[in-house]
Amino acid sequence: MAHEPIELADALSTFDQLWSPRILTQVNDYDVRIAKVAGEHVWHAHDDTDEFFLVLDGELTIALREPSGERSVVLPKGAVFVVPRGTEHKPSSKDGASLLLFEPTGTLSVGDRHDEVPGHVDATTGHALGDR
């Protein structure tokens, strides 16, 4: 990976695929990923890691299944939210959103408990920025 500044708007303009993150750079053992999303993703959980979301544009809703029951959080542009490890969640965006994510390298975007990758996901661990 190049050690040069990366403009987020420029990076986001290089792809159109939804729910298929691009890896901007790495920090220690973590990928810094960007993604475009619209519609619904899948219910999933990450057994061994939290998941960090920053909404760069648009609005994201994350449905959560917690011991106390189901709830949803709505994240407008500029909002940050962390889904705790092991928590089932389902991100969605009615009108579309752009996200920045921090995840351990190799983390699957469909979680650890999925047998089948949905057709709307073309890479479960992200593409290198610039890959189409």
Short mmCIF file of C-alpha atoms in Angstrom, two decimals:
data_model
loop_
_atom_site.label_atom_id
_atom_site.label_comp_id
_atom_site.label_asym_id
_atom_site.label_seq_id
_atom_site.Cartn_x
_atom_site.Cartn_y
_atom_site.Cartn_z
CA MET A 1 0.00 0.00 0.00
CA ALA A 2 1.21 3.43 -0.90
CA HIS A 3 2.06 5.77 1.92
CA GLU A 4 0.42 8.81 0.39
CA PRO A 5 -2.61 10.85 1.45
CA ILE A 6 -5.94 9.43 0.30
CA GLU A 7 -8.90 11.70 -0.45
CA LEU A 8 -12.05 9.85 0.64
CA ALA A 9 -14.25 11.40 -2.07
CA ASP A 10 -11.74 10.36 -4.75
CA ALA A 11 -11.49 6.84 -3.34
CA LEU A 12 -15.29 6.47 -3.22
CA SER A 13 -15.56 7.59 -6.85
CA THR A 14 -13.49 4.61 -8.04
CA PHE A 15 -16.22 1.98 -7.56
CA ASP A 16 -19.98 1.47 -7.61
CA GLN A 17 -20.43 -2.04 -6.14
CA LEU A 18 -22.63 -2.11 -3.05
CA TRP A 19 -21.76 -3.95 0.18
CA SER A 20 -18.28 -4.77 -1.20
CA PRO A 21 -15.71 -2.75 0.74
CA ARG A 22 -12.44 -1.33 -0.56
CA ILE A 23 -9.35 -1.38 1.63
CA LEU A 24 -7.88 2.13 1.87
CA THR A 25 -4.93 1.28 4.08
CA GLN A 26 -3.95 -0.73 7.13
CA VAL A 27 -3.28 0.27 10.72
CA ASN A 28 -1.37 -2.45 12.54
CA ASP A 29 -3.51 -5.57 11.95
CA TYR A 30 -6.63 -3.64 10.93
CA ASP A 31 -8.03 -2.73 7.53
CA VAL A 32 -9.41 0.76 7.04
CA ARG A 33 -12.24 0.10 4.58
CA ILE A 34 -14.76 2.20 2.71
CA ALA A 35 -18.04 0.90 1.35
CA LYS A 36 -21.09 2.03 -0.52
CA VAL A 37 -24.34 0.53 0.70
CA ALA A 38 -28.02 0.66 -0.24
CA GLY A 39 -30.94 -1.57 0.63
CA GLU A 40 -30.45 -4.34 3.18
CA HIS A 41 -27.42 -6.43 4.02
CA VAL A 42 -27.74 -9.74 5.92
CA TRP A 43 -28.08 -10.61 9.59
CA HIS A 44 -24.62 -11.56 10.77
CA ALA A 45 -22.22 -11.45 13.73
CA HIS A 46 -18.48 -11.23 14.22
CA ASP A 47 -17.61 -13.63 17.01
CA ASP A 48 -14.12 -12.27 17.76
CA THR A 49 -14.21 -8.57 16.94
CA ASP A 50 -16.23 -5.41 17.37
CA GLU A 51 -17.25 -3.58 14.18
CA PHE A 52 -16.71 0.18 13.81
CA PHE A 53 -18.95 2.24 11.49
CA LEU A 54 -18.52 5.91 10.50
CA VAL A 55 -21.15 7.28 8.12
CA LEU A 56 -19.43 9.50 5.55
CA ASP A 57 -22.57 10.30 3.58
CA GLY A 58 -26.24 9.36 3.73
CA GLU A 59 -27.87 7.50 6.61
CA LEU A 60 -27.36 3.98 7.92
CA THR A 61 -29.70 1.93 10.11
CA ILE A 62 -28.28 -0.99 12.07
CA ALA A 63 -30.75 -3.51 13.48
CA LEU A 64 -29.35 -5.30 16.54
CA ARG A 65 -30.31 -8.53 18.31
CA GLU A 66 -29.26 -8.09 21.92
CA PRO A 67 -30.03 -10.07 25.09
CA SER A 68 -32.65 -7.42 25.95
CA GLY A 69 -34.33 -7.82 22.53
CA GLU A 70 -34.15 -6.29 19.08
CA ARG A 71 -33.57 -2.60 18.49
CA SER A 72 -32.31 -0.34 15.71
CA VAL A 73 -29.90 2.57 15.73
CA VAL A 74 -30.01 5.25 13.05
CA LEU A 75 -26.70 6.82 12.07
CA PRO A 76 -26.81 10.10 10.14
CA LYS A 77 -23.84 11.51 8.24
CA GLY A 78 -20.91 11.97 10.63
CA ALA A 79 -22.17 9.48 13.23
CA VAL A 80 -20.03 6.68 14.66
CA PHE A 81 -21.25 3.40 16.15
CA VAL A 82 -19.55 0.22 17.35
CA VAL A 83 -21.36 -3.12 17.17
CA PRO A 84 -19.96 -5.27 20.01
CA ARG A 85 -18.42 -8.62 19.10
CA GLY A 86 -20.89 -11.47 18.98
CA THR A 87 -23.90 -9.18 18.46
CA GLU A 88 -26.10 -10.12 15.52
CA HIS A 89 -26.72 -7.09 13.36
CA LYS A 90 -28.15 -6.13 9.99
CA PRO A 91 -27.10 -2.86 8.36
CA SER A 92 -29.41 -1.19 5.88
CA SER A 93 -29.79 2.11 4.08
CA LYS A 94 -33.01 3.11 2.38
CA ASP A 95 -31.47 5.86 0.21
CA GLY A 96 -27.82 4.74 0.22
CA ALA A 97 -24.79 5.64 2.31
CA SER A 98 -21.01 5.69 2.23
CA LEU A 99 -19.15 4.21 5.19
CA LEU A 100 -15.70 4.03 6.74
CA LEU A 101 -15.04 0.79 8.66
CA PHE A 102 -12.21 -0.47 10.89
CA GLU A 103 -11.94 -4.25 10.98
CA PRO A 104 -9.16 -6.76 11.63
CA THR A 105 -7.59 -7.80 8.33
CA GLY A 106 -9.46 -10.76 6.90
CA THR A 107 -12.75 -10.03 8.67
CA LEU A 108 -15.67 -11.27 6.58
CA SER A 109 -18.28 -8.64 5.71
CA VAL A 110 -20.97 -11.30 6.13
CA GLY A 111 -19.77 -12.34 9.57
CA ASP A 112 -18.62 -15.65 10.95
CA ARG A 113 -21.89 -17.58 10.78
CA HIS A 114 -22.84 -17.47 7.12
CA ASP A 115 -22.81 -20.48 4.83
CA GLU A 116 -23.81 -18.60 1.71
CA VAL A 117 -22.55 -15.25 0.49
CA PRO A 118 -25.44 -13.14 -0.81
CA GLY A 119 -25.36 -12.21 -4.49
CA HIS A 120 -25.00 -8.50 -3.68
CA VAL A 121 -21.58 -9.07 -2.05
CA ASP A 122 -18.65 -9.53 -4.43
CA ALA A 123 -15.85 -9.64 -1.85
CA THR A 124 -16.22 -10.73 1.76
CA THR A 125 -12.85 -9.41 2.93
CA GLY A 126 -12.70 -6.32 0.72
CA HIS A 127 -10.91 -5.37 -2.49
CA ALA A 128 -7.73 -3.37 -2.65
CA LEU A 129 -8.56 0.22 -3.56
CA GLY A 130 -8.48 0.53 -7.33
CA ASP A 131 -9.70 -3.04 -7.98
CA ARG A 132 -13.00 -3.10 -9.82
#
